[in-house]
Amino acid sequence: MSVPFFDMAAEIASVRTEIDAAIARVLDSGVLIGGEEVAAFERELAVAVGVTHAVGMSSGTDALHVLAMALDISAGDEVVTTPLTFFATAGAFARLGARIVFADVDDSTLTLDPIAAQSVCSSRSRAIVPVHLFGHPADLPAVSCPIIEDAAQSIGGGALRGLAAAFSFFPTKNLGAIGDAGAVVTNDAMLADRVALLRTQGARPKYHHLAIGGNFRIDSLQAAVLRAKLAHLGQRTSARRARAERYHKIFEAAHVPSELRLPVPHPAHMYHQFVIRAPRRDELRRQLASHGIATEVYYPEPLHLQPCLEQLGYRRGSFPNAERACNEVLALPIQPSLSEDTQVQVVEMIAGFFR
Ligand SMILES: Cc1ncc(COP(=O)(O)O)c(C=O)c1O
């Protein structure tokens, strides 16, 4: 048996003709940076997400980082977020000197606990950054400071609720480019304008620098490919949700032990990942691998215990829910093309491990 965690070749093959046409269009136009492809992608993305402004960026990390720059976040400011996320969620703000203040996740959804987040907010808090982890929409805390949604894993998963959201189009994401890319979306025209300014060295017009920005542009090639793939996002989201539902049904029939927990359903869940919680997770993972079934662990170590954030003073035990999750989470294959037979085999192998 060979079940890849993510079959990139199959992913590309499913839209290859359209990707080839998009690439040819860019090469024929001779415009490789900016131009109509980027402008059209931004218009189409804004419509798809239901916002007034979308700004294409070089990556999801840069989308978060430039949002932090646009909000003038700097040393002495605090940013509240979850310890159970990809490093960039915190790194994008810490790079500007902000102090990261973590709050624990909700034990069932694994997203930032809004009450815990509210309780660590102070007059120094300049932003709250909930993460729609694995595609599950995070509940937003009732706070007065700006909410920046890390929506890297949840494109298409419902309307923008905070001030702005950052998307990642890393190739394995639900909407994946053929390299690095990202976007900022917002309904705030001034914020969108500031992000767009900072994206191109803060220059307006060219060679006249109003702000200290950088090069955070999306390539025209990536924008063109993303336009082609955006047209399929709705159908592919439905396919992911159908596979998640199928996993739930197959697991139910397989009588797995009650300590094995399935992801909590939510009508707006994007199932970027289908993450179970398993006792003896590492042993289970090795056994699945020995039978050709690939899985992943997101994330093996919470951010508050990362060596580079040691100076924040958190310890093991600071955030028990996030720490427990790091020992239990196991992401199963959930690609839109995943067959029912494969899902049955994956679940049977897991059930067999616990018998
Ligand atoms: C939750 C989260 N935040 C931020 C990022 C950063 O995105 P990128 O890899 O496009 O820089 C990712 C993706 O890797 C992510 O999963």
mmCIF file of C-alpha atoms and ligand atoms in Angstrom:
data_model
loop_
_atom_site.group_PDB
_atom_site.id
_atom_site.type_symbol
_atom_site.label_atom_id
_atom_site.label_comp_id
_atom_site.label_asym_id
_atom_site.label_seq_id
_atom_site.Cartn_x
_atom_site.Cartn_y
_atom_site.Cartn_z
ATOM 1 C CA MET A 1 0.000 0.000 0.000
ATOM 2 C CA SER A 2 1.234 3.500 -0.750
ATOM 3 C CA VAL A 3 -0.832 6.416 0.487
ATOM 4 C CA PRO A 4 1.042 9.697 0.120
ATOM 5 C CA PHE A 5 0.164 12.468 2.536
ATOM 6 C CA PHE A 6 -0.207 14.899 -0.344
ATOM 7 C CA ASP A 7 0.210 13.945 -3.995
ATOM 8 C CA MET A 8 1.543 17.127 -5.595
ATOM 9 C CA ALA A 9 1.889 15.584 -9.061
ATOM 10 C CA ALA A 10 -1.797 14.548 -9.007
ATOM 11 C CA GLU A 11 -2.761 17.982 -7.714
ATOM 12 C CA ILE A 12 -1.005 19.717 -10.609
ATOM 13 C CA ALA A 13 -2.245 17.177 -13.165
ATOM 14 C CA SER A 14 -5.870 17.890 -12.198
ATOM 15 C CA VAL A 15 -5.554 21.476 -13.515
ATOM 16 C CA ARG A 16 -2.492 21.109 -15.750
ATOM 17 C CA THR A 17 -4.080 22.432 -18.969
ATOM 18 C CA GLU A 18 -5.242 25.601 -17.221
ATOM 19 C CA ILE A 19 -1.895 26.068 -15.464
ATOM 20 C CA ASP A 20 -0.066 25.692 -18.784
ATOM 21 C CA ALA A 21 -2.385 28.252 -20.398
ATOM 22 C CA ALA A 22 -1.857 30.701 -17.505
ATOM 23 C CA ILE A 23 1.936 30.359 -17.725
ATOM 24 C CA ALA A 24 1.874 30.814 -21.505
ATOM 25 C CA ARG A 25 -0.288 33.920 -21.131
ATOM 26 C CA VAL A 26 2.235 35.508 -18.758
ATOM 27 C CA LEU A 27 5.251 34.581 -20.887
ATOM 28 C CA ASP A 28 3.556 35.857 -24.062
ATOM 29 C CA SER A 29 2.669 39.153 -22.347
ATOM 30 C CA GLY A 30 6.287 39.809 -21.366
ATOM 31 C CA VAL A 31 5.039 41.229 -18.028
ATOM 32 C CA LEU A 32 6.591 39.138 -15.258
ATOM 33 C CA ILE A 33 6.166 41.530 -12.319
ATOM 34 C CA GLY A 34 2.838 43.191 -11.503
ATOM 35 C CA GLY A 35 0.594 44.027 -14.448
ATOM 36 C CA GLU A 36 -2.883 42.832 -15.349
ATOM 37 C CA GLU A 37 -2.515 39.268 -13.995
ATOM 38 C CA VAL A 38 -1.834 40.542 -10.476
ATOM 39 C CA ALA A 39 -4.580 43.184 -10.677
ATOM 40 C CA ALA A 40 -7.092 40.624 -12.011
ATOM 41 C CA PHE A 41 -6.134 38.063 -9.355
ATOM 42 C CA GLU A 42 -6.632 40.646 -6.615
ATOM 43 C CA ARG A 43 -10.066 41.592 -7.997
ATOM 44 C CA GLU A 44 -11.141 37.960 -8.310
ATOM 45 C CA LEU A 45 -9.812 37.024 -4.869
ATOM 46 C CA ALA A 46 -11.640 39.960 -3.261
ATOM 47 C CA VAL A 47 -14.906 38.818 -4.874
ATOM 48 C CA ALA A 48 -14.326 35.183 -3.874
ATOM 49 C CA VAL A 49 -13.639 36.142 -0.250
ATOM 50 C CA GLY A 50 -16.351 38.832 -0.117
ATOM 51 C CA VAL A 51 -14.095 41.765 0.784
ATOM 52 C CA THR A 52 -13.422 45.121 -0.840
ATOM 53 C CA HIS A 53 -9.623 44.780 -1.009
ATOM 54 C CA ALA A 54 -7.152 41.978 -1.697
ATOM 55 C CA VAL A 55 -3.406 42.587 -2.022
ATOM 56 C CA GLY A 56 -1.237 39.806 -3.475
ATOM 57 C CA MET A 57 1.933 39.151 -1.461
ATOM 58 C CA SER A 58 5.099 37.087 -1.761
ATOM 59 C CA SER A 59 4.009 34.592 0.934
ATOM 60 C CA GLY A 60 1.651 34.100 3.846
ATOM 61 C CA THR A 61 4.503 34.977 6.195
ATOM 62 C CA ASP A 62 5.035 38.269 4.373
ATOM 63 C CA ALA A 63 1.285 38.976 4.371
ATOM 64 C CA LEU A 64 1.320 38.794 8.200
ATOM 65 C CA HIS A 65 4.604 40.692 8.443
ATOM 66 C CA VAL A 66 3.492 43.568 6.225
ATOM 67 C CA LEU A 67 0.187 43.799 8.120
ATOM 68 C CA ALA A 68 2.261 44.177 11.299
ATOM 69 C CA MET A 69 4.356 46.872 9.564
ATOM 70 C CA ALA A 70 1.203 48.631 8.343
ATOM 71 C CA LEU A 71 -0.108 48.732 11.932
ATOM 72 C CA ASP A 72 3.241 50.243 13.029
ATOM 73 C CA ILE A 73 3.821 47.419 15.479
ATOM 74 C CA SER A 74 7.237 47.771 17.087
ATOM 75 C CA ALA A 75 9.323 47.116 20.220
ATOM 76 C CA GLY A 76 7.286 47.420 23.398
ATOM 77 C CA ASP A 77 4.036 46.429 21.710
ATOM 78 C CA GLU A 78 2.331 43.154 22.569
ATOM 79 C CA VAL A 79 0.670 40.753 20.157
ATOM 80 C CA VAL A 80 -1.611 38.018 21.483
ATOM 81 C CA THR A 81 -1.767 34.689 19.678
ATOM 82 C CA THR A 82 -1.917 30.909 20.013
ATOM 83 C CA PRO A 83 1.073 28.687 20.787
ATOM 84 C CA LEU A 84 -0.340 25.953 18.516
ATOM 85 C CA THR A 85 0.436 27.238 15.028
ATOM 86 C CA PHE A 86 3.101 27.523 12.361
ATOM 87 C CA PHE A 87 6.041 29.669 13.470
ATOM 88 C CA ALA A 88 5.247 32.535 11.062
ATOM 89 C CA THR A 89 2.113 33.513 13.022
ATOM 90 C CA ALA A 90 4.336 34.765 15.846
ATOM 91 C CA GLY A 91 7.559 35.312 13.901
ATOM 92 C CA ALA A 92 5.989 37.884 11.555
ATOM 93 C CA PHE A 93 5.343 40.141 14.585
ATOM 94 C CA ALA A 94 8.354 39.199 16.750
ATOM 95 C CA ARG A 95 10.657 40.256 13.876
ATOM 96 C CA LEU A 96 9.507 43.838 14.485
ATOM 97 C CA GLY A 97 10.396 43.624 18.157
ATOM 98 C CA ALA A 98 6.864 42.953 19.409
ATOM 99 C CA ARG A 99 6.496 40.832 22.526
ATOM 100 C CA ILE A 100 4.415 37.742 21.801
ATOM 101 C CA VAL A 101 1.835 37.004 24.495
ATOM 102 C CA PHE A 102 0.416 33.527 24.174
ATOM 103 C CA ALA A 103 -2.984 32.288 25.335
ATOM 104 C CA ASP A 104 -3.967 28.624 25.347
ATOM 105 C CA VAL A 105 -6.152 26.935 22.733
ATOM 106 C CA ASP A 106 -9.621 25.521 23.234
ATOM 107 C CA ASP A 107 -9.164 21.800 23.884
ATOM 108 C CA SER A 108 -11.840 20.727 21.393
ATOM 109 C CA THR A 109 -11.247 23.029 18.399
ATOM 110 C CA LEU A 110 -7.507 23.629 18.969
ATOM 111 C CA THR A 111 -7.999 27.286 18.023
ATOM 112 C CA LEU A 112 -7.176 30.264 20.279
ATOM 113 C CA ASP A 113 -9.496 30.274 23.309
ATOM 114 C CA PRO A 114 -11.179 33.717 23.067
ATOM 115 C CA ILE A 115 -11.669 34.033 26.837
ATOM 116 C CA ALA A 116 -8.034 33.119 27.525
ATOM 117 C CA ALA A 117 -6.958 35.629 24.846
ATOM 118 C CA GLN A 118 -9.100 38.372 26.382
ATOM 119 C CA SER A 119 -7.613 37.693 29.815
ATOM 120 C CA VAL A 120 -4.038 38.375 28.633
ATOM 121 C CA CYS A 121 -4.922 41.540 26.663
ATOM 122 C CA SER A 122 -3.571 44.766 28.144
ATOM 123 C CA SER A 123 -3.138 48.408 27.191
ATOM 124 C CA ARG A 124 0.061 47.316 25.389
ATOM 125 C CA SER A 125 -1.797 44.841 23.129
ATOM 126 C CA ARG A 126 -1.632 46.078 19.529
ATOM 127 C CA ALA A 127 -3.118 43.048 17.769
ATOM 128 C CA ILE A 128 -4.762 39.692 18.416
ATOM 129 C CA VAL A 129 -3.956 36.983 15.897
ATOM 130 C CA PRO A 130 -6.330 34.012 15.962
ATOM 131 C CA VAL A 131 -5.434 31.167 13.571
ATOM 132 C CA HIS A 132 -8.082 29.169 11.740
ATOM 133 C CA LEU A 133 -6.028 26.077 12.423
ATOM 134 C CA PHE A 134 -6.470 23.158 10.009
ATOM 135 C CA GLY A 135 -9.355 25.141 8.467
ATOM 136 C CA HIS A 136 -11.506 25.292 11.624
ATOM 137 C CA PRO A 137 -12.787 28.881 12.079
ATOM 138 C CA ALA A 138 -11.508 30.328 15.353
ATOM 139 C CA ASP A 139 -13.942 32.181 17.624
ATOM 140 C CA LEU A 140 -12.804 35.784 17.843
ATOM 141 C CA PRO A 141 -12.364 37.450 21.247
ATOM 142 C CA ALA A 142 -14.359 40.586 22.095
ATOM 143 C CA VAL A 143 -11.483 43.064 22.262
ATOM 144 C CA SER A 144 -10.941 46.646 21.182
ATOM 145 C CA CYS A 145 -7.534 46.158 19.524
ATOM 146 C CA PRO A 146 -7.248 45.048 15.875
ATOM 147 C CA ILE A 147 -7.858 41.376 15.061
ATOM 148 C CA ILE A 148 -5.616 40.001 12.328
ATOM 149 C CA GLU A 149 -6.849 36.588 11.201
ATOM 150 C CA ASP A 150 -4.159 34.100 10.238
ATOM 151 C CA ALA A 151 -6.241 32.463 7.526
ATOM 152 C CA ALA A 152 -3.279 30.681 5.897
ATOM 153 C CA GLN A 153 -5.112 27.362 6.289
ATOM 154 C CA SER A 154 -8.678 28.481 5.675
ATOM 155 C CA ILE A 155 -9.148 30.241 2.341
ATOM 156 C CA GLY A 156 -12.827 30.294 1.404
ATOM 157 C CA GLY A 157 -13.877 29.370 4.931
ATOM 158 C CA GLY A 158 -16.305 32.181 5.581
ATOM 159 C CA ALA A 159 -16.346 35.947 5.667
ATOM 160 C CA LEU A 160 -13.629 38.183 7.084
ATOM 161 C CA ARG A 161 -14.532 39.021 10.698
ATOM 162 C CA GLY A 162 -11.428 40.874 11.888
ATOM 163 C CA LEU A 163 -9.683 43.964 10.540
ATOM 164 C CA ALA A 164 -7.719 41.924 8.009
ATOM 165 C CA ALA A 165 -6.730 38.375 7.172
ATOM 166 C CA ALA A 166 -3.554 36.833 5.761
ATOM 167 C CA PHE A 167 -3.662 33.936 3.303
ATOM 168 C CA SER A 168 -0.867 31.592 2.266
ATOM 169 C CA PHE A 169 -0.790 30.031 -1.185
ATOM 170 C CA PHE A 170 2.049 27.632 -0.325
ATOM 171 C CA PRO A 171 1.674 24.801 -2.884
ATOM 172 C CA THR A 172 -0.005 22.356 -0.464
ATOM 173 C CA LYS A 173 -2.560 24.880 0.798
ATOM 174 C CA ASN A 174 -6.240 24.611 -0.221
ATOM 175 C CA LEU A 175 -5.489 27.223 -2.880
ATOM 176 C CA GLY A 176 -1.873 26.515 -3.788
ATOM 177 C CA ALA A 177 0.479 28.370 -6.126
ATOM 178 C CA ILE A 178 3.391 26.700 -7.941
ATOM 179 C CA GLY A 179 5.815 28.349 -5.533
ATOM 180 C CA ASP A 180 5.480 30.825 -2.685
ATOM 181 C CA ALA A 181 2.654 33.390 -2.626
ATOM 182 C CA GLY A 182 0.159 34.936 -0.218
ATOM 183 C CA ALA A 183 -2.367 37.744 0.169
ATOM 184 C CA VAL A 184 -3.815 40.275 2.575
ATOM 185 C CA VAL A 185 -7.569 40.861 2.508
ATOM 186 C CA THR A 186 -9.438 43.654 4.277
ATOM 187 C CA ASN A 187 -12.427 45.970 4.011
ATOM 188 C CA ASP A 188 -10.289 48.886 5.211
ATOM 189 C CA ALA A 189 -9.212 50.919 2.162
ATOM 190 C CA MET A 190 -6.474 52.794 4.029
ATOM 191 C CA LEU A 191 -4.942 49.620 5.424
ATOM 192 C CA ALA A 192 -4.987 47.961 1.975
ATOM 193 C CA ASP A 193 -3.302 51.018 0.499
ATOM 194 C CA ARG A 194 -0.616 50.974 3.205
ATOM 195 C CA VAL A 195 0.041 47.248 2.655
ATOM 196 C CA ALA A 196 0.331 47.836 -1.107
ATOM 197 C CA LEU A 197 2.766 50.712 -0.492
ATOM 198 C CA LEU A 198 4.969 48.691 1.885
ATOM 199 C CA ARG A 199 4.923 45.767 -0.568
ATOM 200 C CA THR A 200 6.963 47.771 -3.097
ATOM 201 C CA GLN A 201 9.681 49.445 -1.011
ATOM 202 C CA GLY A 202 7.247 52.094 0.266
ATOM 203 C CA ALA A 203 7.718 53.935 -3.022
ATOM 204 C CA ARG A 204 5.050 56.189 -4.580
ATOM 205 C CA PRO A 205 5.714 57.154 -7.281
ATOM 206 C CA LYS A 206 8.633 54.894 -8.190
ATOM 207 C CA TYR A 207 11.929 55.987 -6.561
ATOM 208 C CA HIS A 208 10.160 58.349 -4.138
ATOM 209 C CA HIS A 209 9.982 56.517 -0.804
ATOM 210 C CA LEU A 210 7.181 57.474 1.578
ATOM 211 C CA ALA A 211 7.795 54.561 3.941
ATOM 212 C CA ILE A 212 10.452 51.957 4.644
ATOM 213 C CA GLY A 213 8.948 48.937 2.929
ATOM 214 C CA GLY A 214 10.463 45.971 1.168
ATOM 215 C CA ASN A 215 9.933 43.632 -1.760
ATOM 216 C CA PHE A 216 6.879 41.626 -0.786
ATOM 217 C CA ARG A 217 5.286 41.305 -4.258
ATOM 218 C CA ILE A 218 3.475 38.310 -5.685
ATOM 219 C CA ASP A 219 4.901 37.143 -9.065
ATOM 220 C CA SER A 220 2.685 37.630 -12.123
ATOM 221 C CA LEU A 221 3.182 33.925 -12.864
ATOM 222 C CA GLN A 222 1.841 32.884 -9.456
ATOM 223 C CA ALA A 223 -1.085 35.303 -9.789
ATOM 224 C CA ALA A 224 -2.013 33.824 -13.177
ATOM 225 C CA VAL A 225 -1.822 30.236 -11.886
ATOM 226 C CA LEU A 226 -3.836 31.162 -8.801
ATOM 227 C CA ARG A 227 -6.547 32.723 -10.999
ATOM 228 C CA ALA A 228 -6.862 29.392 -12.796
ATOM 229 C CA LYS A 229 -7.017 27.438 -9.537
ATOM 230 C CA LEU A 230 -9.346 29.902 -7.793
ATOM 231 C CA ALA A 231 -12.064 28.905 -10.262
ATOM 232 C CA HIS A 232 -11.952 25.372 -8.802
ATOM 233 C CA LEU A 233 -11.740 26.298 -5.113
ATOM 234 C CA GLY A 234 -15.465 25.900 -4.335
ATOM 235 C CA GLN A 235 -15.669 22.445 -5.851
ATOM 236 C CA ARG A 236 -12.436 21.360 -4.194
ATOM 237 C CA THR A 237 -13.622 22.597 -0.801
ATOM 238 C CA SER A 238 -16.786 20.522 -1.217
ATOM 239 C CA ALA A 239 -14.614 17.498 -2.044
ATOM 240 C CA ARG A 240 -12.539 18.018 1.124
ATOM 241 C CA ARG A 241 -15.669 18.340 3.242
ATOM 242 C CA ALA A 242 -17.160 15.200 1.704
ATOM 243 C CA ARG A 243 -13.972 13.288 2.533
ATOM 244 C CA ALA A 244 -13.984 14.594 6.099
ATOM 245 C CA GLU A 245 -17.599 13.482 6.513
ATOM 246 C CA ARG A 246 -16.668 10.097 5.077
ATOM 247 C CA TYR A 247 -13.789 9.729 7.572
ATOM 248 C CA HIS A 248 -16.277 10.451 10.382
ATOM 249 C CA LYS A 249 -18.668 7.732 9.112
ATOM 250 C CA ILE A 250 -15.915 5.155 8.561
ATOM 251 C CA PHE A 251 -14.390 5.829 11.987
ATOM 252 C CA GLU A 252 -17.817 5.514 13.622
ATOM 253 C CA ALA A 253 -18.332 2.081 12.068
ATOM 254 C CA ALA A 254 -14.788 0.955 12.970
ATOM 255 C CA HIS A 255 -15.354 1.130 16.771
ATOM 256 C CA VAL A 256 -12.090 2.855 17.633
ATOM 257 C CA PRO A 257 -11.379 3.584 21.326
ATOM 258 C CA SER A 258 -13.088 6.680 22.724
ATOM 259 C CA GLU A 259 -9.700 8.285 23.541
ATOM 260 C CA LEU A 260 -9.162 8.629 19.810
ATOM 261 C CA ARG A 261 -10.761 11.982 19.005
ATOM 262 C CA LEU A 262 -11.886 13.172 15.583
ATOM 263 C CA PRO A 263 -11.894 16.842 14.528
ATOM 264 C CA VAL A 264 -14.939 18.765 15.757
ATOM 265 C CA PRO A 265 -17.177 19.481 12.743
ATOM 266 C CA HIS A 266 -18.103 23.071 11.879
ATOM 267 C CA PRO A 267 -20.189 24.196 8.879
ATOM 268 C CA ALA A 268 -17.392 26.524 7.736
ATOM 269 C CA HIS A 269 -14.540 24.030 8.316
ATOM 270 C CA MET A 270 -12.218 23.986 5.295
ATOM 271 C CA TYR A 271 -10.457 20.739 6.217
ATOM 272 C CA HIS A 272 -7.071 21.982 5.133
ATOM 273 C CA GLN A 273 -6.057 19.129 7.413
ATOM 274 C CA PHE A 274 -8.033 16.266 8.951
ATOM 275 C CA VAL A 275 -6.394 15.976 12.349
ATOM 276 C CA ILE A 276 -7.214 13.207 14.811
ATOM 277 C CA ARG A 277 -5.992 13.052 18.421
ATOM 278 C CA ALA A 278 -4.502 9.676 19.250
ATOM 279 C CA PRO A 279 -3.024 8.077 22.340
ATOM 280 C CA ARG A 280 0.426 6.536 21.561
ATOM 281 C CA ARG A 281 0.538 8.850 18.548
ATOM 282 C CA ASP A 282 4.185 8.300 17.587
ATOM 283 C CA GLU A 283 3.869 4.517 17.741
ATOM 284 C CA LEU A 284 0.690 4.666 15.651
ATOM 285 C CA ARG A 285 2.401 6.942 13.141
ATOM 286 C CA ARG A 286 5.351 4.545 12.773
ATOM 287 C CA GLN A 287 3.005 1.599 12.254
ATOM 288 C CA LEU A 288 1.031 3.469 9.585
ATOM 289 C CA ALA A 289 4.295 4.433 7.855
ATOM 290 C CA SER A 290 5.448 0.812 7.892
ATOM 291 C CA HIS A 291 2.275 0.012 5.911
ATOM 292 C CA GLY A 292 2.883 2.823 3.432
ATOM 293 C CA ILE A 293 0.427 5.332 4.926
ATOM 294 C CA ALA A 294 1.961 8.793 5.272
ATOM 295 C CA THR A 295 0.777 11.133 8.024
ATOM 296 C CA GLU A 296 2.047 14.437 9.454
ATOM 297 C CA VAL A 297 2.264 16.101 12.854
ATOM 298 C CA TYR A 298 1.153 19.742 13.084
ATOM 299 C CA TYR A 299 2.844 20.709 15.317
ATOM 300 C CA PRO A 300 5.318 18.644 17.334
ATOM 301 C CA GLU A 301 6.398 21.540 19.594
ATOM 302 C CA PRO A 302 4.298 24.544 20.674
ATOM 303 C CA LEU A 303 5.688 28.017 19.964
ATOM 304 C CA HIS A 304 6.080 29.013 23.623
ATOM 305 C CA LEU A 305 8.724 26.276 24.011
ATOM 306 C CA GLN A 306 10.738 27.202 20.893
ATOM 307 C CA PRO A 307 14.384 28.077 21.700
ATOM 308 C CA CYS A 308 14.231 31.469 19.951
ATOM 309 C CA LEU A 309 11.258 32.563 22.101
ATOM 310 C CA GLU A 310 12.803 31.404 25.388
ATOM 311 C CA GLN A 311 13.192 34.993 26.623
ATOM 312 C CA LEU A 312 9.384 35.283 26.859
ATOM 313 C CA GLY A 313 9.691 33.188 30.017
ATOM 314 C CA TYR A 314 7.084 30.506 29.319
ATOM 315 C CA ARG A 315 7.655 26.980 30.609
ATOM 316 C CA ARG A 316 6.366 23.483 29.947
ATOM 317 C CA GLY A 317 2.970 23.514 31.642
ATOM 318 C CA SER A 318 2.211 27.149 30.679
ATOM 319 C CA PHE A 319 -0.393 26.087 28.079
ATOM 320 C CA PRO A 320 -1.563 22.544 28.873
ATOM 321 C CA ASN A 321 -4.100 22.237 26.033
ATOM 322 C CA ALA A 322 -1.598 23.191 23.334
ATOM 323 C CA GLU A 323 1.107 20.998 24.864
ATOM 324 C CA ARG A 324 -1.188 17.962 25.082
ATOM 325 C CA ALA A 325 -2.280 18.528 21.477
ATOM 326 C CA CYS A 326 1.365 18.507 20.314
ATOM 327 C CA ASN A 327 1.687 14.975 21.742
ATOM 328 C CA GLU A 328 -1.574 13.701 20.252
ATOM 329 C CA VAL A 329 -2.286 15.349 16.882
ATOM 330 C CA LEU A 330 -1.983 13.277 13.735
ATOM 331 C CA ALA A 331 -2.971 14.622 10.314
ATOM 332 C CA LEU A 332 -4.380 12.024 7.903
ATOM 333 C CA PRO A 333 -4.419 12.393 4.097
ATOM 334 C CA ILE A 334 -7.419 14.581 3.058
ATOM 335 C CA GLN A 335 -6.694 15.612 -0.520
ATOM 336 C CA PRO A 336 -9.775 16.247 -2.727
ATOM 337 C CA SER A 337 -8.832 13.247 -4.915
ATOM 338 C CA LEU A 338 -8.634 10.782 -1.989
ATOM 339 C CA SER A 339 -10.696 7.659 -2.763
ATOM 340 C CA GLU A 340 -13.161 5.986 -0.408
ATOM 341 C CA ASP A 341 -11.158 2.730 -0.582
ATOM 342 C CA THR A 342 -8.047 4.517 0.600
ATOM 343 C CA GLN A 343 -9.925 6.164 3.465
ATOM 344 C CA VAL A 344 -11.307 2.773 4.540
ATOM 345 C CA GLN A 345 -7.787 1.296 4.478
ATOM 346 C CA VAL A 346 -6.386 4.172 6.541
ATOM 347 C CA VAL A 347 -9.111 3.823 9.183
ATOM 348 C CA GLU A 348 -8.847 0.017 9.274
ATOM 349 C CA MET A 349 -5.123 0.292 9.868
ATOM 350 C CA ILE A 350 -5.723 2.743 12.741
ATOM 351 C CA ALA A 351 -8.492 0.612 14.242
ATOM 352 C CA GLY A 352 -6.232 -2.469 13.949
ATOM 353 C CA PHE A 353 -3.498 -0.700 15.917
ATOM 354 C CA PHE A 354 -5.836 -0.197 18.878
ATOM 355 C CA ARG A 355 -7.374 -3.691 18.827
HETATM 356 C C1 LIG B 1 -0.982 28.998 10.139
HETATM 357 C C2 LIG B 1 0.042 29.478 9.141
HETATM 358 N N1 LIG B 1 0.478 30.747 9.219
HETATM 359 C C3 LIG B 1 1.362 31.244 8.340
HETATM 360 C C4 LIG B 1 1.877 30.467 7.321
HETATM 361 C C5 LIG B 1 2.935 31.047 6.448
HETATM 362 O O1 LIG B 1 2.639 30.978 5.091
HETATM 363 P P1 LIG B 1 3.796 30.858 3.997
HETATM 364 O O2 LIG B 1 4.363 29.490 4.078
HETATM 365 O O3 LIG B 1 3.074 31.117 2.700
HETATM 366 O O4 LIG B 1 4.804 31.907 4.287
HETATM 367 C C6 LIG B 1 1.439 29.138 7.191
HETATM 368 C C7 LIG B 1 1.881 28.262 6.087
HETATM 369 O O5 LIG B 1 2.876 27.675 6.019
HETATM 370 C C8 LIG B 1 0.515 28.620 8.137
HETATM 371 O O6 LIG B 1 0.085 27.356 8.065
#
